[in-house]
mmCIF file of C-alpha atoms in Angstrom:
data_model
loop_
_atom_site.group_PDB
_atom_site.id
_atom_site.type_symbol
_atom_site.label_atom_id
_atom_site.label_comp_id
_atom_site.label_asym_id
_atom_site.label_seq_id
_atom_site.Cartn_x
_atom_site.Cartn_y
_atom_site.Cartn_z
ATOM 1 C CA MET A 301 71.430 23.437 10.648
ATOM 2 C CA ALA A 302 69.253 23.008 7.572
ATOM 3 C CA THR A 303 68.546 19.619 5.990
ATOM 4 C CA GLY A 304 68.934 18.848 2.295
ATOM 5 C CA LEU A 305 67.158 15.937 0.615
ATOM 6 C CA SER A 306 67.456 15.113 -3.067
ATOM 7 C CA LEU A 307 65.787 12.801 -5.565
ATOM 8 C CA HIS A 308 67.409 11.897 -8.885
ATOM 9 C CA VAL A 309 65.391 10.067 -11.538
ATOM 10 C CA GLY A 310 67.047 8.730 -14.694
ATOM 11 C CA LEU A 311 65.216 6.632 -17.301
ATOM 12 C CA ASN A 312 67.060 5.102 -20.247
ATOM 13 C CA ARG A 313 63.809 3.527 -21.417
ATOM 14 C CA VAL A 314 60.159 3.132 -20.466
ATOM 15 C CA ASP A 315 57.892 0.102 -20.131
ATOM 16 C CA PRO A 316 56.753 -0.774 -23.686
ATOM 17 C CA ALA A 317 53.715 -2.537 -22.241
ATOM 18 C CA ARG A 318 52.512 0.852 -20.935
ATOM 19 C CA TYR A 319 53.469 2.857 -24.036
ATOM 20 C CA GLU A 320 51.919 0.812 -26.857
ATOM 21 C CA GLY A 321 55.151 -1.023 -27.696
ATOM 22 C CA TRP A 322 57.434 2.051 -27.585
ATOM 23 C CA ASP A 323 60.377 1.723 -25.186
ATOM 24 C CA GLY A 324 61.878 5.186 -25.763
ATOM 25 C CA THR A 325 65.481 4.000 -25.559
ATOM 26 C CA LEU A 326 67.973 6.676 -24.487
ATOM 27 C CA VAL A 327 71.658 6.447 -23.586
ATOM 28 C CA ALA A 328 72.745 8.889 -20.910
ATOM 29 C CA CYS A 329 69.839 9.403 -18.502
ATOM 30 C CA GLU A 330 70.956 6.955 -15.838
ATOM 31 C CA ASN A 331 74.424 8.521 -15.956
ATOM 32 C CA ASP A 332 72.821 11.938 -15.475
ATOM 33 C CA ALA A 333 70.980 10.742 -12.383
ATOM 34 C CA ARG A 334 74.078 9.120 -10.895
ATOM 35 C CA ASP A 335 76.224 12.182 -11.568
ATOM 36 C CA MET A 336 73.656 14.570 -10.085
ATOM 37 C CA ALA A 337 73.303 12.334 -7.020
ATOM 38 C CA ARG A 338 77.094 12.387 -6.629
ATOM 39 C CA LEU A 339 77.079 16.196 -6.860
ATOM 40 C CA ALA A 340 74.253 16.388 -4.314
ATOM 41 C CA ARG A 341 75.959 14.088 -1.816
ATOM 42 C CA THR A 342 79.176 16.087 -2.074
ATOM 43 C CA ALA A 343 77.129 19.207 -1.297
ATOM 44 C CA GLY A 344 75.678 17.537 1.802
ATOM 45 C CA PHE A 345 72.317 16.249 0.562
ATOM 46 C CA ALA A 346 70.909 12.856 1.496
ATOM 47 C CA ALA A 347 70.283 11.558 -2.022
ATOM 48 C CA THR A 348 67.869 8.976 -3.413
ATOM 49 C CA THR A 349 68.330 7.663 -6.957
ATOM 50 C CA LEU A 350 65.648 5.941 -9.059
ATOM 51 C CA LEU A 351 66.878 4.374 -12.295
ATOM 52 C CA THR A 352 64.750 3.172 -15.264
ATOM 53 C CA PRO A 353 62.319 0.503 -13.900
ATOM 54 C CA GLU A 354 62.357 2.196 -10.492
ATOM 55 C CA GLY A 355 61.195 5.478 -12.057
ATOM 56 C CA THR A 356 57.475 4.857 -11.652
ATOM 57 C CA VAL A 357 54.840 7.359 -10.580
ATOM 58 C CA ALA A 358 54.342 5.488 -7.309
ATOM 59 C CA ASN A 359 58.048 5.448 -6.447
ATOM 60 C CA VAL A 360 58.695 9.079 -7.352
ATOM 61 C CA THR A 361 55.661 10.399 -5.497
ATOM 62 C CA SER A 362 56.440 8.208 -2.473
ATOM 63 C CA VAL A 363 59.944 9.677 -2.153
ATOM 64 C CA LEU A 364 58.579 13.213 -2.556
ATOM 65 C CA ARG A 365 55.880 12.591 0.082
ATOM 66 C CA ASP A 366 58.481 11.309 2.524
ATOM 67 C CA ALA A 367 60.648 14.358 1.849
ATOM 68 C CA ALA A 368 57.688 16.698 2.383
ATOM 69 C CA ALA A 369 57.023 15.049 5.742
ATOM 70 C CA ARG A 370 60.640 15.512 6.847
ATOM 71 C CA LEU A 371 61.613 18.962 5.599
ATOM 72 C CA VAL A 372 60.766 22.086 7.561
ATOM 73 C CA PRO A 373 61.090 25.806 6.718
ATOM 74 C CA GLY A 374 64.658 26.630 5.829
ATOM 75 C CA ASP A 375 65.394 23.135 4.498
ATOM 76 C CA ILE A 376 65.886 22.329 0.795
ATOM 77 C CA LEU A 377 64.675 19.751 -1.728
ATOM 78 C CA LEU A 378 66.643 19.092 -4.921
ATOM 79 C CA PHE A 379 64.750 17.157 -7.601
ATOM 80 C CA THR A 380 66.444 16.145 -10.855
ATOM 81 C CA TYR A 381 64.906 14.251 -13.760
ATOM 82 C CA SER A 382 66.563 12.921 -16.894
ATOM 83 C CA GLY A 383 64.456 11.190 -19.535
ATOM 84 C CA HIS A 384 61.801 11.870 -22.109
ATOM 85 C CA GLY A 385 59.437 14.821 -21.954
ATOM 86 C CA GLY A 386 56.035 15.088 -23.603
ATOM 87 C CA GLN A 387 52.953 17.253 -23.974
ATOM 88 C CA VAL A 388 49.225 16.600 -23.811
ATOM 89 C CA PRO A 389 46.259 18.928 -24.450
ATOM 90 C CA ASP A 390 45.158 20.791 -21.332
ATOM 91 C CA VAL A 391 41.396 20.862 -20.816
ATOM 92 C CA THR A 392 41.408 23.259 -17.861
ATOM 93 C CA GLY A 393 41.673 26.472 -19.880
ATOM 94 C CA PRO A 394 44.193 29.153 -20.864
ATOM 95 C CA ASP A 395 44.607 30.483 -17.332
ATOM 96 C CA ASP A 396 46.528 27.315 -16.502
ATOM 97 C CA GLU A 397 48.506 26.821 -19.724
ATOM 98 C CA PRO A 398 48.508 29.695 -22.256
ATOM 99 C CA ASP A 399 49.499 27.311 -25.051
ATOM 100 C CA ALA A 400 46.718 24.852 -24.037
ATOM 101 C CA LEU A 401 49.266 22.087 -23.398
ATOM 102 C CA ASP A 402 50.416 20.363 -20.239
ATOM 103 C CA GLU A 403 54.059 19.347 -20.200
ATOM 104 C CA THR A 404 54.829 15.850 -18.936
ATOM 105 C CA LEU A 405 57.690 13.859 -17.482
ATOM 106 C CA VAL A 406 57.638 10.446 -19.166
ATOM 107 C CA PHE A 407 58.026 8.110 -16.215
ATOM 108 C CA TYR A 408 58.508 4.362 -16.589
ATOM 109 C CA ASP A 409 54.820 3.509 -16.316
ATOM 110 C CA ARG A 410 52.989 6.659 -17.459
ATOM 111 C CA GLN A 411 53.297 10.346 -18.238
ATOM 112 C CA PHE A 412 53.360 12.604 -15.178
ATOM 113 C CA LEU A 413 51.681 15.978 -15.714
ATOM 114 C CA ASP A 414 53.361 19.242 -14.767
ATOM 115 C CA ASP A 415 50.282 19.880 -12.629
ATOM 116 C CA GLU A 416 51.131 16.704 -10.713
ATOM 117 C CA VAL A 417 54.642 18.034 -10.128
ATOM 118 C CA ALA A 418 53.080 21.216 -8.751
ATOM 119 C CA GLN A 419 50.756 19.185 -6.530
ATOM 120 C CA ALA A 420 53.694 17.209 -5.123
ATOM 121 C CA PHE A 421 55.577 20.421 -4.374
ATOM 122 C CA ARG A 422 52.549 21.967 -2.627
ATOM 123 C CA ALA A 423 52.854 19.275 0.053
ATOM 124 C CA PHE A 424 56.067 20.904 1.315
ATOM 125 C CA ALA A 425 55.970 23.398 4.139
ATOM 126 C CA ASP A 426 56.136 27.079 3.331
ATOM 127 C CA ASP A 427 59.712 28.328 3.049
ATOM 128 C CA VAL A 428 61.163 24.946 2.145
ATOM 129 C CA ARG A 429 63.441 25.749 -0.782
ATOM 130 C CA ILE A 430 62.683 23.628 -3.863
ATOM 131 C CA VAL A 431 65.092 23.332 -6.787
ATOM 132 C CA ALA A 432 64.159 21.263 -9.853
ATOM 133 C CA LEU A 433 66.585 20.459 -12.675
ATOM 134 C CA LEU A 434 64.876 18.778 -15.644
ATOM 135 C CA ASP A 435 66.895 17.336 -18.524
ATOM 136 C CA CYS A 436 64.104 16.499 -20.941
ATOM 137 C CA CYS A 437 62.224 18.021 -23.855
ATOM 138 C CA HIS A 438 59.409 20.577 -23.452
ATOM 139 C CA SER A 439 60.635 21.285 -19.915
ATOM 140 C CA GLY A 440 60.604 25.074 -19.835
ATOM 141 C CA SER A 441 57.774 25.265 -17.299
ATOM 142 C CA SER A 442 57.307 21.656 -16.305
ATOM 143 C CA ILE A 443 57.204 22.316 -12.503
ATOM 144 C CA GLU A 444 53.959 24.765 -23.093
ATOM 145 C CA LEU A 445 53.976 24.974 -28.623
ATOM 146 C CA PRO A 446 53.966 21.349 -29.667
ATOM 147 C CA GLY A 447 57.532 20.148 -29.891
ATOM 148 C CA GLY A 448 59.333 19.234 -33.026
ATOM 149 C CA GLY A 449 62.828 18.565 -34.125
ATOM 150 C CA PRO A 450 64.817 16.021 -36.035
ATOM 151 C CA ASP A 451 63.275 12.567 -36.053
ATOM 152 C CA ASP A 452 66.290 10.743 -34.659
ATOM 153 C CA SER A 453 67.330 9.048 -31.439
ATOM 154 C CA THR A 454 69.252 11.988 -29.977
ATOM 155 C CA GLY A 455 66.262 13.987 -28.769
ATOM 156 C CA ARG A 456 64.686 13.357 -25.386
ATOM 157 C CA TYR A 457 61.172 13.750 -26.698
ATOM 158 C CA MET A 458 58.370 11.328 -27.282
ATOM 159 C CA PRO A 459 57.574 11.313 -31.030
ATOM 160 C CA GLU A 460 54.410 13.277 -31.717
ATOM 161 C CA PRO A 461 52.545 10.385 -33.405
ATOM 162 C CA ARG A 462 53.188 8.294 -30.288
ATOM 163 C CA GLN A 463 52.090 11.158 -28.037
ATOM 164 C CA GLN A 464 48.840 11.417 -30.003
ATOM 165 C CA GLN A 465 48.272 7.656 -29.887
ATOM 166 C CA LEU A 466 48.779 7.513 -26.137
ATOM 167 C CA TYR A 467 46.677 10.601 -25.570
ATOM 168 C CA GLU A 468 43.741 9.117 -27.462
ATOM 169 C CA ARG A 469 44.084 5.919 -25.439
ATOM 170 C CA ASP A 470 44.273 7.754 -22.095
ATOM 171 C CA ARG A 471 42.149 10.818 -22.907
ATOM 172 C CA SER A 472 39.410 10.172 -20.345
ATOM 173 C CA TYR A 473 41.856 9.474 -17.542
ATOM 174 C CA LEU A 474 44.058 12.485 -18.331
ATOM 175 C CA GLU A 475 41.157 14.914 -18.684
ATOM 176 C CA GLU A 476 39.672 13.822 -15.365
ATOM 177 C CA LEU A 477 43.092 14.071 -13.716
ATOM 178 C CA GLN A 478 43.619 17.589 -15.099
ATOM 179 C CA ARG A 479 40.216 18.741 -13.845
ATOM 180 C CA THR A 480 40.831 17.244 -10.412
ATOM 181 C CA LEU A 481 44.252 18.848 -10.116
ATOM 182 C CA ALA A 482 42.898 22.219 -11.256
ATOM 183 C CA LYS A 483 40.087 22.012 -8.706
ATOM 184 C CA ASP A 484 42.514 21.167 -5.896
ATOM 185 C CA ALA A 485 44.984 23.923 -6.798
ATOM 186 C CA PRO A 486 44.931 26.937 -4.456
ATOM 187 C CA ALA A 487 43.176 30.015 -5.781
ATOM 188 C CA GLY A 488 45.314 32.971 -6.747
ATOM 189 C CA GLY A 489 48.696 31.268 -6.649
ATOM 190 C CA THR A 490 50.793 28.153 -6.906
ATOM 191 C CA GLY A 491 50.918 27.427 -3.185
ATOM 192 C CA HIS A 492 54.657 26.739 -3.266
ATOM 193 C CA ASP A 493 57.887 28.523 -4.057
ATOM 194 C CA ALA A 494 60.177 26.660 -6.431
ATOM 195 C CA LEU A 495 63.027 27.306 -8.817
ATOM 196 C CA LEU A 496 63.288 25.307 -12.031
ATOM 197 C CA VAL A 497 66.262 25.205 -14.364
ATOM 198 C CA SER A 498 65.223 23.191 -17.398
ATOM 199 C CA ALA A 499 67.108 21.746 -20.343
ATOM 200 C CA CYS A 500 65.149 23.794 -22.882
ATOM 201 C CA GLN A 501 62.071 25.914 -23.548
ATOM 202 C CA ASP A 502 58.589 24.402 -23.756
ATOM 203 C CA ASN A 503 58.724 24.451 -27.566
ATOM 204 C CA GLN A 504 62.199 22.889 -27.825
ATOM 205 C CA VAL A 505 63.752 19.457 -27.567
ATOM 206 C CA ALA A 506 66.709 18.383 -25.429
ATOM 207 C CA ALA A 507 69.621 16.328 -26.735
ATOM 208 C CA ASP A 508 70.761 13.004 -25.338
ATOM 209 C CA GLY A 509 74.479 12.176 -25.380
ATOM 210 C CA ASP A 510 77.010 9.382 -25.153
ATOM 211 C CA VAL A 511 77.804 10.008 -21.487
ATOM 212 C CA ASN A 512 75.476 12.784 -20.271
ATOM 213 C CA GLY A 513 72.611 14.701 -21.773
ATOM 214 C CA ALA A 514 73.656 18.009 -23.316
ATOM 215 C CA PHE A 515 72.080 20.015 -20.489
ATOM 216 C CA THR A 516 73.502 17.902 -17.672
ATOM 217 C CA GLU A 517 76.928 17.902 -19.325
ATOM 218 C CA ALA A 518 76.884 21.703 -19.539
ATOM 219 C CA LEU A 519 75.647 21.986 -15.937
ATOM 220 C CA LEU A 520 78.426 19.744 -14.644
ATOM 221 C CA GLN A 521 81.024 21.697 -16.620
ATOM 222 C CA VAL A 522 79.814 25.000 -15.163
ATOM 223 C CA TRP A 523 79.677 23.541 -11.652
ATOM 224 C CA ASP A 524 83.254 22.317 -12.176
ATOM 225 C CA GLY A 525 83.408 20.069 -9.156
ATOM 226 C CA GLY A 526 82.125 22.837 -6.896
ATOM 227 C CA SER A 527 84.395 25.678 -7.989
ATOM 228 C CA PHE A 528 81.455 27.750 -9.284
ATOM 229 C CA ARG A 529 80.723 30.639 -6.933
ATOM 230 C CA GLY A 530 77.840 32.589 -8.508
ATOM 231 C CA ASP A 531 74.107 32.558 -7.709
ATOM 232 C CA TYR A 532 71.300 30.633 -9.413
ATOM 233 C CA ARG A 533 70.686 33.260 -12.107
ATOM 234 C CA THR A 534 74.383 33.394 -12.994
ATOM 235 C CA PHE A 535 74.539 29.603 -12.969
ATOM 236 C CA HIS A 536 71.631 29.443 -15.427
ATOM 237 C CA ARG A 537 73.255 31.995 -17.745
ATOM 238 C CA HIS A 538 76.558 30.112 -17.778
ATOM 239 C CA VAL A 539 74.823 26.810 -18.572
ATOM 240 C CA GLN A 540 72.771 28.526 -21.274
ATOM 241 C CA ARG A 541 75.905 29.855 -22.977
ATOM 242 C CA ARG A 542 77.258 26.327 -23.414
ATOM 243 C CA LEU A 543 74.239 25.162 -25.409
ATOM 244 C CA PRO A 544 73.034 26.111 -28.910
ATOM 245 C CA PRO A 545 70.064 28.447 -29.531
ATOM 246 C CA THR A 546 67.978 25.400 -30.471
ATOM 247 C CA GLN A 547 68.264 24.194 -26.865
ATOM 248 C CA SER A 548 68.006 27.181 -24.553
ATOM 249 C CA PRO A 549 67.721 26.293 -20.838
ATOM 250 C CA ASN A 550 64.971 28.097 -18.983
ATOM 251 C CA LEU A 551 64.979 29.627 -15.509
ATOM 252 C CA TYR A 552 61.396 29.426 -14.258
ATOM 253 C CA LEU A 553 60.068 30.496 -10.869
ATOM 254 C CA THR A 554 56.798 29.564 -9.223
ATOM 255 C CA GLY A 555 55.382 31.431 -6.286
ATOM 256 C CA THR A 556 57.686 34.079 -4.847
ATOM 257 C CA PRO A 557 61.049 32.531 -3.932
ATOM 258 C CA ALA A 558 62.882 34.751 -1.476
ATOM 259 C CA PRO A 559 65.643 36.949 -2.912
ATOM 260 C CA ASP A 560 68.190 35.398 -0.553
ATOM 261 C CA PHE A 561 67.275 31.959 -1.952
ATOM 262 C CA LEU A 562 67.831 33.115 -5.545
ATOM 263 C CA GLY A 563 71.041 34.794 -4.476
ATOM 264 C CA GLN A 564 72.527 31.639 -2.975
ATOM 265 C CA ARG A 565 75.226 29.564 -4.585
ATOM 266 C CA PRO A 566 73.469 26.568 -6.199
ATOM 267 C CA PHE A 567 73.076 23.468 -4.036
ATOM 268 C CA THR A 568 73.614 25.410 -0.807
ATOM 269 C CA ILE A 569 71.962 23.676 2.131
#
């Protein structure tokens, strides 16, 4: 019998001491993480939840490392993130990011590059199924056009002036990290097979909500307590239909996920 492990990260704010006084307050991200963990446990996953101050780079990568050590071919990892998303210039060239931007997950203590997500996933054995669900802005390929949108508290995006301020502060560190990650990446491929369903395209923002984020709310409605019976592509289309054109969830594949994986009912262990 296959094993399913899941990690659910939800950040309603970040550490202002690490983000130049900005705390990025959101409303529904912790609820998203709890609800996705509940869904995962019902489906048979052993779930770990990291909420706000627990959502650090060290904690997230530690859980993923432990999962990579435990899962074997045929097993499945489910990773969900709810919080802010950002973008930083990519210095490794257009072959990596055609829009010259790396997408980021805005963890409690620092931004986590999409290349770091890819590196964490490469630690898993071949043929471990990886599913990532990201409810944040600029998340279309986070596993690329500078984001915009209304300057209010409903978007899960780091304001561009703050992104620029933090980038200038951390430029040397980020550029060295990008070069190191690019050097360590396998030639000619991603080195892992993963399926991402994101809250929006790289050039869009994702809406927060009173109870759940717009994407997570739509996902839970489509899932309908487990009554959904389609495959991942159908699941994505049904979620997409519940959201406006300004927030269009993306289905993004890395590597070459097996057709039988894509054809499974979501959250099948």
